[in-house]
Coordinates of C-alpha atoms in Angstrom, one line a residue:
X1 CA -27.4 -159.4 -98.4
X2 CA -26.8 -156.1 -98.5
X3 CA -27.4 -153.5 -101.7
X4 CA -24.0 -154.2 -103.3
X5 CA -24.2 -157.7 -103.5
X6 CA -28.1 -157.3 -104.5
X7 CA -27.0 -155.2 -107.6
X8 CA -24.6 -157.6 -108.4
X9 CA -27.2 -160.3 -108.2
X10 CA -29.5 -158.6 -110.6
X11 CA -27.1 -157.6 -112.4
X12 CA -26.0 -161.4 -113.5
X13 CA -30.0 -162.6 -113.7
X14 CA -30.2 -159.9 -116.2
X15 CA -26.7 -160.9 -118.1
X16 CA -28.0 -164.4 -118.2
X17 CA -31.4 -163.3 -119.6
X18 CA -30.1 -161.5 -122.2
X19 CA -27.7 -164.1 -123.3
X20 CA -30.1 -166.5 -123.2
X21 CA -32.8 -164.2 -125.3
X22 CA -29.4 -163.5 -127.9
X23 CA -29.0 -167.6 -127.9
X24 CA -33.0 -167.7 -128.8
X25 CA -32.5 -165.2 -131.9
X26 CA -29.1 -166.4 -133.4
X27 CA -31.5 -169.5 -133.4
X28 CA -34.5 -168.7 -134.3
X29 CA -32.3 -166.9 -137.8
X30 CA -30.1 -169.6 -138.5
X31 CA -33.4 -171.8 -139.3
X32 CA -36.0 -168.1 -141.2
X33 CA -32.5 -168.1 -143.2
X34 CA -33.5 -171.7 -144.5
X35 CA -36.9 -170.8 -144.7
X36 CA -38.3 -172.4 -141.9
X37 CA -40.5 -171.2 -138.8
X38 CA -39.7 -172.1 -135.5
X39 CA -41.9 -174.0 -133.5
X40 CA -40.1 -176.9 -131.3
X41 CA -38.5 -176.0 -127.9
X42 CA -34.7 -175.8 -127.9
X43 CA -34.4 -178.2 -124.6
X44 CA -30.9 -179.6 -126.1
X45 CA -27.2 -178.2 -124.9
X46 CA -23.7 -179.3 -125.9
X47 CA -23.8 -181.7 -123.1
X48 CA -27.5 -183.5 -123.6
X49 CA -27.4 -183.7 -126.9
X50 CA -23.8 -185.4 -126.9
X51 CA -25.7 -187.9 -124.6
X52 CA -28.3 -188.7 -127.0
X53 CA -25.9 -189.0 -129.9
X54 CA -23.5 -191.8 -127.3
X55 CA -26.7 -193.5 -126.1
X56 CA -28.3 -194.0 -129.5
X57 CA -24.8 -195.0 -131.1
X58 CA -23.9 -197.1 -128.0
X59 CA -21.1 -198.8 -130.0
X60 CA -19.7 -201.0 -127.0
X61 CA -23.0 -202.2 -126.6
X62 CA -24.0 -202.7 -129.9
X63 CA -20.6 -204.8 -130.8
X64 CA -21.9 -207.3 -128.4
X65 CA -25.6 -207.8 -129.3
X66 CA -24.1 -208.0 -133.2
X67 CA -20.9 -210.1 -132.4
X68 CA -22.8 -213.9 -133.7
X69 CA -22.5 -212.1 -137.6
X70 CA -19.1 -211.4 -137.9
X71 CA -18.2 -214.4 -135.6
X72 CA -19.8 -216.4 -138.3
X73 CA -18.4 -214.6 -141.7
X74 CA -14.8 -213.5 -140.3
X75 CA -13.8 -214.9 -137.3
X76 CA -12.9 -212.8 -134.0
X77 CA -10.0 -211.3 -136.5
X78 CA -12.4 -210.2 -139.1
X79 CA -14.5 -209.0 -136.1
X80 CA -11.6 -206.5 -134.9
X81 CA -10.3 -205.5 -138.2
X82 CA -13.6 -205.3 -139.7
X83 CA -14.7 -202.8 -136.3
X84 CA -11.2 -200.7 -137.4
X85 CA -12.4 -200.2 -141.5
X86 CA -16.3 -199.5 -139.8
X87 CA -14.9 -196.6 -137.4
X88 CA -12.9 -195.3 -139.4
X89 CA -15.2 -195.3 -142.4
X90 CA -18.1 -193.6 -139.7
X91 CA -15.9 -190.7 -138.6
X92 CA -15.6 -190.3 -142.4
X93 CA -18.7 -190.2 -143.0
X94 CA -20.2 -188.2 -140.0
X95 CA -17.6 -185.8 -140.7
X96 CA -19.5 -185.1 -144.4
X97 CA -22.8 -184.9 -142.7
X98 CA -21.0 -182.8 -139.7
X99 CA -20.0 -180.3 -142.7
X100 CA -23.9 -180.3 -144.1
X101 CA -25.7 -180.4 -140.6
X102 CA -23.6 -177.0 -140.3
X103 CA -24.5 -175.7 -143.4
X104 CA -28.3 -177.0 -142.8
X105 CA -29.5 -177.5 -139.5
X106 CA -32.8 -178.9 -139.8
X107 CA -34.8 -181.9 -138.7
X108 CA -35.5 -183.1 -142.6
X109 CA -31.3 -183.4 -142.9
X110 CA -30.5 -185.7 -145.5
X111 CA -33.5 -184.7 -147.9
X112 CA -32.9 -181.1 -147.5
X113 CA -29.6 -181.8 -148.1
X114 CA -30.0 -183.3 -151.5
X115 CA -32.8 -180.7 -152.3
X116 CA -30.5 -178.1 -151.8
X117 CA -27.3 -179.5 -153.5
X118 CA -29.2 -181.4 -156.5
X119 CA -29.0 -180.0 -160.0
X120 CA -32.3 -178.2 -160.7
X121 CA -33.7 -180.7 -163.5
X122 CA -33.8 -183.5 -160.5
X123 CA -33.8 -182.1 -157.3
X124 CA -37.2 -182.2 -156.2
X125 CA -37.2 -186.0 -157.3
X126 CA -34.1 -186.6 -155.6
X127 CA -35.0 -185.2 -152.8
X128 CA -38.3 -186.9 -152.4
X129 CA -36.6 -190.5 -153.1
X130 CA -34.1 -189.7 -150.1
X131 CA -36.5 -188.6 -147.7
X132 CA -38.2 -192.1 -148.2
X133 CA -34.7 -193.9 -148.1
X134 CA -33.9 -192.1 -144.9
X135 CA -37.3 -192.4 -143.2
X136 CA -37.2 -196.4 -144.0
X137 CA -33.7 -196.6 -142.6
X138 CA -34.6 -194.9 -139.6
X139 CA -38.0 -196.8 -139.2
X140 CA -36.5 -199.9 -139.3
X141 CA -33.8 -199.2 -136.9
X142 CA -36.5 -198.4 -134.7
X143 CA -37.9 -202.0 -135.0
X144 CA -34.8 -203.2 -134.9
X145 CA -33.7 -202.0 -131.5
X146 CA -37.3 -203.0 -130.1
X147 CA -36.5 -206.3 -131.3
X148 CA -32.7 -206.3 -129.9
X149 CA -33.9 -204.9 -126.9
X150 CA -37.2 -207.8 -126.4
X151 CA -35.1 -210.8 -127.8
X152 CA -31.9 -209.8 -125.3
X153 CA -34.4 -210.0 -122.2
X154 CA -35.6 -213.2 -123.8
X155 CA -31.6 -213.9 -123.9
X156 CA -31.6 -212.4 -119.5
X157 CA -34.2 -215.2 -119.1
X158 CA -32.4 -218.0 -120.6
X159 CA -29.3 -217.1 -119.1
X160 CA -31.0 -217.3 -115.5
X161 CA -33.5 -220.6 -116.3
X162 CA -31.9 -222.6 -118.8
X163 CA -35.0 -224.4 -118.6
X164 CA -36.8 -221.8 -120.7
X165 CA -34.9 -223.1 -124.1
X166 CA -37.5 -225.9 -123.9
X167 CA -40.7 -223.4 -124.0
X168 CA -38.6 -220.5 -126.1
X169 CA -40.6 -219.3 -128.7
X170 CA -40.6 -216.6 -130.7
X171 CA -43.5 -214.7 -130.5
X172 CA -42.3 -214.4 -126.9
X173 CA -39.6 -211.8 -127.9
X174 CA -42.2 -209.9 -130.6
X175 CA -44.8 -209.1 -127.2
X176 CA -41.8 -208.2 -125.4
X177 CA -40.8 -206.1 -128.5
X178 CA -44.0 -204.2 -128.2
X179 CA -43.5 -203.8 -124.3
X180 CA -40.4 -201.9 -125.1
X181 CA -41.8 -199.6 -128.0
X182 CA -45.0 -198.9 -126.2
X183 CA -42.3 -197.6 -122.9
X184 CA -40.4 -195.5 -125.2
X185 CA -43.4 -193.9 -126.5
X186 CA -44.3 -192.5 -123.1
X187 CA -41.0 -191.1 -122.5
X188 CA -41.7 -189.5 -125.5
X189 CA -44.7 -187.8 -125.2
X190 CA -45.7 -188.2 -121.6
X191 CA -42.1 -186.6 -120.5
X192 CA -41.3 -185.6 -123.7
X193 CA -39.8 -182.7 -122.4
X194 CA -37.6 -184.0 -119.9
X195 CA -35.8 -186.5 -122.9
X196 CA -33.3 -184.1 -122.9
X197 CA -32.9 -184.9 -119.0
X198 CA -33.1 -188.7 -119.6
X199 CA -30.5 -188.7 -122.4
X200 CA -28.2 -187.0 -119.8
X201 CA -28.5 -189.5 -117.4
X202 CA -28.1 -192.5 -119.4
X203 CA -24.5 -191.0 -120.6
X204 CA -23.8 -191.5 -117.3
X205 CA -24.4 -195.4 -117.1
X206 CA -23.1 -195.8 -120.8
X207 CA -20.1 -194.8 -119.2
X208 CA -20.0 -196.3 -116.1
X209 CA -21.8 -199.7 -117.4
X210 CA -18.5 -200.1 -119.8
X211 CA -16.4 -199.9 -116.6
X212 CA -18.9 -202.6 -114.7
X213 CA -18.8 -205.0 -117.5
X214 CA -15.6 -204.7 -118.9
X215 CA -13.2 -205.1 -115.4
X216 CA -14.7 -208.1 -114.0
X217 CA -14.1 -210.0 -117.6
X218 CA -10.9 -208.4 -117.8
X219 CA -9.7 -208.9 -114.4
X220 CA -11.7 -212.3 -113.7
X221 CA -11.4 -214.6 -116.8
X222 CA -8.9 -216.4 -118.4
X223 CA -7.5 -215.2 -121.7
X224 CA -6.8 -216.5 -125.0
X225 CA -3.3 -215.7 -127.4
X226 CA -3.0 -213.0 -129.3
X227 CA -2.8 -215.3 -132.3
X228 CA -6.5 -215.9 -130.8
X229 CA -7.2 -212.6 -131.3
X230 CA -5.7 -211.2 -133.9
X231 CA -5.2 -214.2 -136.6
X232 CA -8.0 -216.6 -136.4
X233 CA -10.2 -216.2 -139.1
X234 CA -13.8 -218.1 -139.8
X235 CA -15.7 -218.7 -142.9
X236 CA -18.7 -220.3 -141.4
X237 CA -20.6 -218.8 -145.0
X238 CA -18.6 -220.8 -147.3
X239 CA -17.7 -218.1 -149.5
X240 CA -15.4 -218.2 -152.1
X241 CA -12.7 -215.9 -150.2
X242 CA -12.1 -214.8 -147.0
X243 CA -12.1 -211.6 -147.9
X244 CA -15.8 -211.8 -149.3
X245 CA -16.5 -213.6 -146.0
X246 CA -15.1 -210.8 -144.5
X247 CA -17.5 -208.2 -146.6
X248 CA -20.3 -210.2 -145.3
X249 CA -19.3 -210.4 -141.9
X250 CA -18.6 -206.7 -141.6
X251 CA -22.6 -205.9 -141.6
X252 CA -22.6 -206.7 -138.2
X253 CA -20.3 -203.9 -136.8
X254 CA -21.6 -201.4 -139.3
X255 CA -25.0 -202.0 -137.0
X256 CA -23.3 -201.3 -133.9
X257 CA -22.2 -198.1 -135.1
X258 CA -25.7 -197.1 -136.6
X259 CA -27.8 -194.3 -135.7
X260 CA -25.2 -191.8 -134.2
X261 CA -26.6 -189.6 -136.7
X262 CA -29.8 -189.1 -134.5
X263 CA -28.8 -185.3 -133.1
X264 CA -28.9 -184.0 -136.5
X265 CA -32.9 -185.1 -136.9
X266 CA -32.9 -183.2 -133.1
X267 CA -31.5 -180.4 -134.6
X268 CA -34.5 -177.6 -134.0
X269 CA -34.1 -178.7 -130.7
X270 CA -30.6 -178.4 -130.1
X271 CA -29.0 -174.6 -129.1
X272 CA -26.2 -173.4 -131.6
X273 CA -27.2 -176.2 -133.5
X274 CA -25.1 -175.2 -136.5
X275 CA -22.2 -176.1 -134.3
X276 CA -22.9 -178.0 -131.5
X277 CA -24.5 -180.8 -133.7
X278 CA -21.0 -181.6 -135.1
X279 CA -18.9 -181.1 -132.3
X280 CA -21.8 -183.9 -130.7
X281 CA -21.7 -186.2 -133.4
X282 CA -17.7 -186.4 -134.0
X283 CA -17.0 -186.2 -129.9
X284 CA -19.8 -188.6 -129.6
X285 CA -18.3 -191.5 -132.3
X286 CA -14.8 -191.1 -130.9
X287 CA -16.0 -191.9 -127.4
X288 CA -18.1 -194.9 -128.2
X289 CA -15.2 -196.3 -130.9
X290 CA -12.6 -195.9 -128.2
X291 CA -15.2 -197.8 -125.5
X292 CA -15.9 -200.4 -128.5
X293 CA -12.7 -201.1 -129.2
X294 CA -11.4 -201.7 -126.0
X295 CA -14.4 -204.0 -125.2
X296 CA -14.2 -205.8 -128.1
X297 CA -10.7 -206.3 -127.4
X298 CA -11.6 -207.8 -124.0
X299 CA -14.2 -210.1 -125.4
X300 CA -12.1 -211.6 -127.8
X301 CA -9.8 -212.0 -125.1
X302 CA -12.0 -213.9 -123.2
X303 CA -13.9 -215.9 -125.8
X304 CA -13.3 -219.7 -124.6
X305 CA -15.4 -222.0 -125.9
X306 CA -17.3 -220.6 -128.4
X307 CA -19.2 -223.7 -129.2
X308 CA -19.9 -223.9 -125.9
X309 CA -21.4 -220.3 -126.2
X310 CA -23.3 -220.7 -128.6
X311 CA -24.9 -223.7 -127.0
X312 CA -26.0 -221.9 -124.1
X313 CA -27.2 -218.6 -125.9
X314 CA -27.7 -219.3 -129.2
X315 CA -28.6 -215.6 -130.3
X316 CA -26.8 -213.8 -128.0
X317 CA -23.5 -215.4 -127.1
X318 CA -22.0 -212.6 -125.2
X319 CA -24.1 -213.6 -122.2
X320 CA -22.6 -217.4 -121.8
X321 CA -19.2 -215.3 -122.5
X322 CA -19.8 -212.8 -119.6
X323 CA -21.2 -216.1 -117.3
X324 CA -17.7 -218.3 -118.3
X325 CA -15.8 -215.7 -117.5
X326 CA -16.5 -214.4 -114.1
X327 CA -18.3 -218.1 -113.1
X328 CA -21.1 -216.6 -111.4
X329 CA -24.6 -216.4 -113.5
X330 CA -26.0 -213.4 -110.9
X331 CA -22.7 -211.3 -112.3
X332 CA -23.4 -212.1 -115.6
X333 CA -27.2 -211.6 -115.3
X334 CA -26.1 -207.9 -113.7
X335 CA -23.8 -207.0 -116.8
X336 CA -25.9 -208.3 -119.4
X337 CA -29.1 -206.3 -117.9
X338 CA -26.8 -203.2 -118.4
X339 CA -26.6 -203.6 -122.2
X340 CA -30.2 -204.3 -122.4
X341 CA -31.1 -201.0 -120.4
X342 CA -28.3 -199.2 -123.0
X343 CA -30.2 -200.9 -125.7
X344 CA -33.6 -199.4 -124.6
X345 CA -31.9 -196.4 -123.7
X346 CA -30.9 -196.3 -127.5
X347 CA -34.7 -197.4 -129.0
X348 CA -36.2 -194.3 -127.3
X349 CA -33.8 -191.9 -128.7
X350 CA -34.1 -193.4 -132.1
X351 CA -37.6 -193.2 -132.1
X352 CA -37.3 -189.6 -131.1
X353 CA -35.1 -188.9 -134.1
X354 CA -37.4 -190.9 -136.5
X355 CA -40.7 -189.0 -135.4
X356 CA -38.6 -185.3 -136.4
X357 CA -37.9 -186.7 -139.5
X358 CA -41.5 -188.2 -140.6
X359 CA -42.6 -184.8 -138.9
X360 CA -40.4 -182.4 -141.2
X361 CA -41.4 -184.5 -144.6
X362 CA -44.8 -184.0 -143.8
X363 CA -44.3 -180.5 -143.1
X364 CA -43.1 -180.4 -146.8
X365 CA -45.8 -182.3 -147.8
X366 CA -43.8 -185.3 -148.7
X367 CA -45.9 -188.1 -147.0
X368 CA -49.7 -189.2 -147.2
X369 CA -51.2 -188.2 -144.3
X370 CA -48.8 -185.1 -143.9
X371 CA -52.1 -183.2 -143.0
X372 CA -51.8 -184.5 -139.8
X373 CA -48.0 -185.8 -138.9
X374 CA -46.9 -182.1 -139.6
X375 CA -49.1 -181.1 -136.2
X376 CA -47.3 -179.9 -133.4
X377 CA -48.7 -180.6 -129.5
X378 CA -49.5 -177.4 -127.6
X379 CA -48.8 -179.0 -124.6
X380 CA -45.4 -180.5 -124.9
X381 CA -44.1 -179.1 -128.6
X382 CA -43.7 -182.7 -129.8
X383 CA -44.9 -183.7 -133.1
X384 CA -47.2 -186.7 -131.3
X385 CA -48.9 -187.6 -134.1
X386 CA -45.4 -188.7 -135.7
X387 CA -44.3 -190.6 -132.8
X388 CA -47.4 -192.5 -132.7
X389 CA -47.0 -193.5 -136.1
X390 CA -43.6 -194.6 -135.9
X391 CA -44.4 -196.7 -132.9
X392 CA -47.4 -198.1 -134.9
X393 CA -45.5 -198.9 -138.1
X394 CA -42.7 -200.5 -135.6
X395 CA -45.5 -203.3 -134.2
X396 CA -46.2 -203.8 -137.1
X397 CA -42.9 -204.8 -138.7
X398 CA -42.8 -207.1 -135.6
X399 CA -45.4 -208.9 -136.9
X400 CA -43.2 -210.7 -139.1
X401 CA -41.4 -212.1 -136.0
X402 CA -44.5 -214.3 -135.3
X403 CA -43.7 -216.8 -138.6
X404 CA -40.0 -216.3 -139.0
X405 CA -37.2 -214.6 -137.0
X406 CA -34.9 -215.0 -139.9
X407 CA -37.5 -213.1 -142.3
X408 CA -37.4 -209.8 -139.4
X409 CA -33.4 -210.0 -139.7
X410 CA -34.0 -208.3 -143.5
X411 CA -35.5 -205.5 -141.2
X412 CA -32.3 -204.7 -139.3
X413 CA -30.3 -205.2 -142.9
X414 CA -33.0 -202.9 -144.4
X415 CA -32.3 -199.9 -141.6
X416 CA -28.3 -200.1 -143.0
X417 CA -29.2 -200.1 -146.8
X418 CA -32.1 -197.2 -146.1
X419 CA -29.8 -194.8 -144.2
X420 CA -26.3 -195.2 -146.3
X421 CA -28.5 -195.4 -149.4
X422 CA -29.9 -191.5 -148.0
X423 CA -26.0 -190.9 -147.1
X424 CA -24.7 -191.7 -150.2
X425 CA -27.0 -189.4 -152.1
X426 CA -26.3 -186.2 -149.9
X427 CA -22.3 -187.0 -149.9
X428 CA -22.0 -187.5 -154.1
X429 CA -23.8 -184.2 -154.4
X430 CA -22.1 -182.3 -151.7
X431 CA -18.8 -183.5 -153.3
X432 CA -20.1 -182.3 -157.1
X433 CA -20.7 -179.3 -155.6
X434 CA -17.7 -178.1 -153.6
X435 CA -15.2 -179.7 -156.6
X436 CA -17.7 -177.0 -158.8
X437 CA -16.7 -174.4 -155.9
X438 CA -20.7 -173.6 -155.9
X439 CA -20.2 -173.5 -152.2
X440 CA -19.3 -169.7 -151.1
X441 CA -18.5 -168.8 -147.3
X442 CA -20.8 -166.3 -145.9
X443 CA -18.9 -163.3 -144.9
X444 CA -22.0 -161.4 -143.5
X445 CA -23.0 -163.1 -140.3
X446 CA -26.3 -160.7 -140.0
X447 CA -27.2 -162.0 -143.7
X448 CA -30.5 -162.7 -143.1
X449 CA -31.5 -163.5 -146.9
X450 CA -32.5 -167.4 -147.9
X451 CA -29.9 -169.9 -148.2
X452 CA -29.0 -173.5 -148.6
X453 CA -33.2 -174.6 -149.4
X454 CA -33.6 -175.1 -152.6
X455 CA -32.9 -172.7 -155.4
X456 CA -30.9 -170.2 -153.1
X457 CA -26.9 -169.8 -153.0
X458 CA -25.4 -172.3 -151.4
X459 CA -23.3 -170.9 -148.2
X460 CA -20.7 -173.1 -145.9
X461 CA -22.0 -173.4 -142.1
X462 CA -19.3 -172.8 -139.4
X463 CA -18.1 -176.3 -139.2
X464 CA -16.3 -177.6 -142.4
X465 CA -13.2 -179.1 -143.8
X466 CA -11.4 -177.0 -146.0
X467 CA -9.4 -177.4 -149.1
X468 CA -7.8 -180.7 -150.3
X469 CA -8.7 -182.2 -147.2
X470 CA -12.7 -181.8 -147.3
X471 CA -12.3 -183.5 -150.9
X472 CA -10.4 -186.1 -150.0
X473 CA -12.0 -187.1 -146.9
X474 CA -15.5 -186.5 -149.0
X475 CA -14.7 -189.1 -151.6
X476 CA -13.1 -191.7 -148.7
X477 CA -16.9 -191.5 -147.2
X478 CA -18.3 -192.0 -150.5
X479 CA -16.3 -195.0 -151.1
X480 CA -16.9 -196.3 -147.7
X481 CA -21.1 -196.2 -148.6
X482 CA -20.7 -197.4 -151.6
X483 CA -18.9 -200.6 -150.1
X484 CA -21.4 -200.8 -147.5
X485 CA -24.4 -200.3 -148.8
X486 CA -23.4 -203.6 -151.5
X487 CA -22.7 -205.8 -148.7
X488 CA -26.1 -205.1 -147.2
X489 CA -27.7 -207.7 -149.2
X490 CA -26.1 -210.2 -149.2
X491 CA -27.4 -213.1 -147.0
X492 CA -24.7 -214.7 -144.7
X493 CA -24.1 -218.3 -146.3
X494 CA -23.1 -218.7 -150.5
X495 CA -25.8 -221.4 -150.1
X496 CA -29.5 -219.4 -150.1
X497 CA -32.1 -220.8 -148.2
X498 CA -35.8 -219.4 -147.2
X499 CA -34.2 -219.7 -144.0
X500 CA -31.5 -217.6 -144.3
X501 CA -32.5 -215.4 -147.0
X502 CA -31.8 -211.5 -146.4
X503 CA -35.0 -210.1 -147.3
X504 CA -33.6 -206.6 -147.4
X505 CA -33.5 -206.7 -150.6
X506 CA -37.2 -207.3 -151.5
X507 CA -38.4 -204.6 -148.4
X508 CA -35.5 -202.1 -150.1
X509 CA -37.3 -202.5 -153.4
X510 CA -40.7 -202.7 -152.3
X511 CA -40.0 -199.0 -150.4
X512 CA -38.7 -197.4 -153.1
X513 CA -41.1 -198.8 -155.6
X514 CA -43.9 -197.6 -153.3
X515 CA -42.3 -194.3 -153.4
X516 CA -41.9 -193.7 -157.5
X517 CA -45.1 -194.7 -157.7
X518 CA -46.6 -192.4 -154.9
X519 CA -44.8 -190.2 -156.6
X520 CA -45.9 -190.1 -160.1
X521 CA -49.0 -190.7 -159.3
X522 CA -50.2 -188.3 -156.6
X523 CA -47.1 -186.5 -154.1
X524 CA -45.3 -184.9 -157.4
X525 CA -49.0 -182.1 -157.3
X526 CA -48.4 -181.7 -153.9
X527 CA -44.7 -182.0 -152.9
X528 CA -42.3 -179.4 -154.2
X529 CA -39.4 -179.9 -152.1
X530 CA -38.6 -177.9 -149.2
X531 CA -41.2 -174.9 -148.5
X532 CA -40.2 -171.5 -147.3
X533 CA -42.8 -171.4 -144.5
X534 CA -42.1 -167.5 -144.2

């Protein structure tokens, strides 16, 4: 190498440093502007963090490991249409939160939000009570992925021994549960710092797995009409109408589509956050709808039997499907083991994201114990304390497995009604507020005075939707919340059992009775919304 080319090496290494150093500070600026200190490494780009956002969402996934509910309460018609109404109602809704992720990128998200936006008589209640909602959602959906993800290899184990249904039981799935939780732990905190890494890699099979599993039922089985498809409608409930039956049934896509939200609980992690988080989570729900629809599509397709189906694999029907259609149980065994890596794949991120937000509420002093969840590890910058907890509280939940598997189904209902319940809050308030025009655009991009943390000016983030548009597209998501968040407890038959009772109700209560009363009695001294650490 001679001089020339030497200088022009240097030259580069230096270029790079600086922009890196420049990436650090813009930053490091964005979050002191909302009066918080940096202290988690920034191991997430454009491209890793759009992988965590697919591979926690993994919608074409998900629609199979939820297809029995709306094959029950809608038919394969209500399960298309209702997937249709539940994507288009998500990129509604992640487009609101896109817009406050920009204006506030921070791991709290949704009770910062509220804090921030919330008239000044109730914010710091308001903002408490969704920092519960959204840490319950969250919580549960981590239980409720360990429990997809130990029940579906219970499901890879019947599918290759049929003779297991004879010694099935369900404690089986709960120690298989903990397996799963207890893995994702480590890849939390022993490699925490290669997650980023991980997440990238698994975009990769998300991706290729849809190609593996959808062309061999595509190409290989035989296919129903389109009348099949499209207009065959079930009302296995007994509801009074279809269309309630349709209500019901739609909880089950509204599952496969949860938790996409995960980057913005990453986001003092993530570089540029104010505007690669959006870009992520919009990019990363069109992908995964697009991948969902089309596999979706190509189940229906090759449904046959359903009876026989369901007789084979009674909780997860999309295996027998897979076997029927390509008539070779080592095939199926092979596709099916792809959705339960996915779905592993999707219970690590989503512990990840639940630990940042138990972690920032304690940093605000919002949870008992916050002493100690709000500590940071020296060695990998992980709040470990959080993850263990969350991994903790997730065994336990499974506990409930042990008497009665329909009893832990109130959990996964529960992980719905906490999140859009914590949704719904931050949208009504961000729509008071921009119809008030209290919103102003910040003209200054070196302004390095507070804003957007509660009881500053309120300024718009880079990403937004403007004018009539943002309003109208901000009351759609609120109506789309609203609708879901009703449906979540209902049970799926009009006739109520102890057996099929959605207990998502009485944990829903019991949280946020827990929380008042925490509240009035001890966290109101302590908690006073969000600090200014600075």
């Amino acid at each position: 190498m001679d001089n020339m080319d030497a200088i022009s090496f240097e030259e580069k290494g230096v270029y790079v440093k600086e922009t890196t150093l420049a990436s650090v500070v813009r930053d490091d600026a964005t979050l002191t502007r909302l009066g918080k200190k940096p202290v988690l490494r920034r191991n997430f780009g454009f491209m890793a963090i759009l992988g965590f956002s697919c591979t926690v969402l993994i919608t074409w996934e998900g629609s199979l490991t939820t297809f029995l509910a709306g094959l029950q309460n809608g038919g394969p018609s209500g399960i298309l249409y209702g997937f249709l109404v539940v994507w288009v109602g998500t990129l509604s809704v992640f487009a609101t939160l896109s817009e406050l992720v920009s204006m506030a990128p921070t791991s709290g998200g949704q009770y910062h939000w509220v804090s921030m936006l919330a008239p000044s008589s109730c914010r710091k209640f308001l903002g408490y009570l969704t920092g519960w909602l959204a840490i319950t959602g969250w919580q549960a959906l981590v239980a409720s992925g360990g429990f997809v993800t130990g029940t579906m290899i219970q499901g890879l184990i019947l599918l290759t021994h049929p003779e297991y249904a004879a010694v099935m039981k369900s404690w089986h799935g709960t120690l298989l549960f903990w397996a799963v939780v207890l893995f994702s732990y480590g890849i939390n905190t022993a490699v925490g710092g290669l997650l980023a890494k991980f997440e990238g890699l698994v975009l990769v099979l998300h991706i290729l797995g849809f190609f593996a599993v959808i062309l061999p039922i595509a190409l290989l089985s035989p296919h129903g009409s389109a009348k099949d498809v499209f207009d065959t409608w079930v009302n296995a409930g007994m509801w009074q109408t279809q269309g309630l039956s349709f209500g019901v049934g739609i909880i089950g896509n509204v599952f496969a589509f949860l938790g996409g939200d995960g980057a913005i609980h990453m986001s003092e992690e993530i570089r540029n956050a104010a505007v690669v988080v959006p870009r992520s989570l919009m990019t990363g729900l069109t992908v995964n709808g697009t991948l969902g629809l089309a596999m979706l599509l190509a189940t229906l397709y090759s449904l046959g039997d359903i009876d026989t189906a369901l007789a084979e694999n009674p909780q997860y029907p999309f295996m027998a499907i897979f076997k029927n259609a390509v008539g070779s149980t080592a095939a199926a065994a092979i596709m099916s083991s792809i959705v339960v890596i996915m779905s592993f794949s999707a219970t690590t991120g989503c512990l990840a994201s639940t630990s940042r937000i138990y972690w920032a509420f304690a940093r605000d002093r919002g949870l008992p114990g916050w002493q100690v969840l709000k500590k940071i590890s020296p060695r990998t910058s992980i709040p470990e304390y959080s993850v263990l907890v969350t991994v903790i509280i997730s065994m336990l939940l499974s506990l409930v497995n042990f008497g009665n598997s329909v009893a832990f189904n109130g959990v996964i209902s529960i992980s719905i009604a906490g999140l859009f319940g914590s949704y719904l809050i931050a949208s009504c308030l961000l729509l008071y507020r921009r119809v008030t025009g209290a919103i102003r655009v910040r003209l200054d991009a070196d302004d390095d005075t507070l804003t957007n943390t509660m009881g500053e000016d309120l300024t718009w983030g880079p990403w937004r939707l403007g004018g009539a548009f943002g309003i109208a597209n901000n009351v759609f998501s609120c109506g789309y919340l609203i609708f879901v968040f009703f449906f979540s407890f209902w049970p799926p038959a009009r006739e109520v059992t102890p057996e099929n009772f959605n207990w998502a109700v009485v944990v829903f209560g019991g949280v946020v009775s827990f929380s008042v009363i925490y509240y009035v009695t001890w966290a109101r001294k302590i908690y006073t919304g969000p600090i200014v650490e600075l």
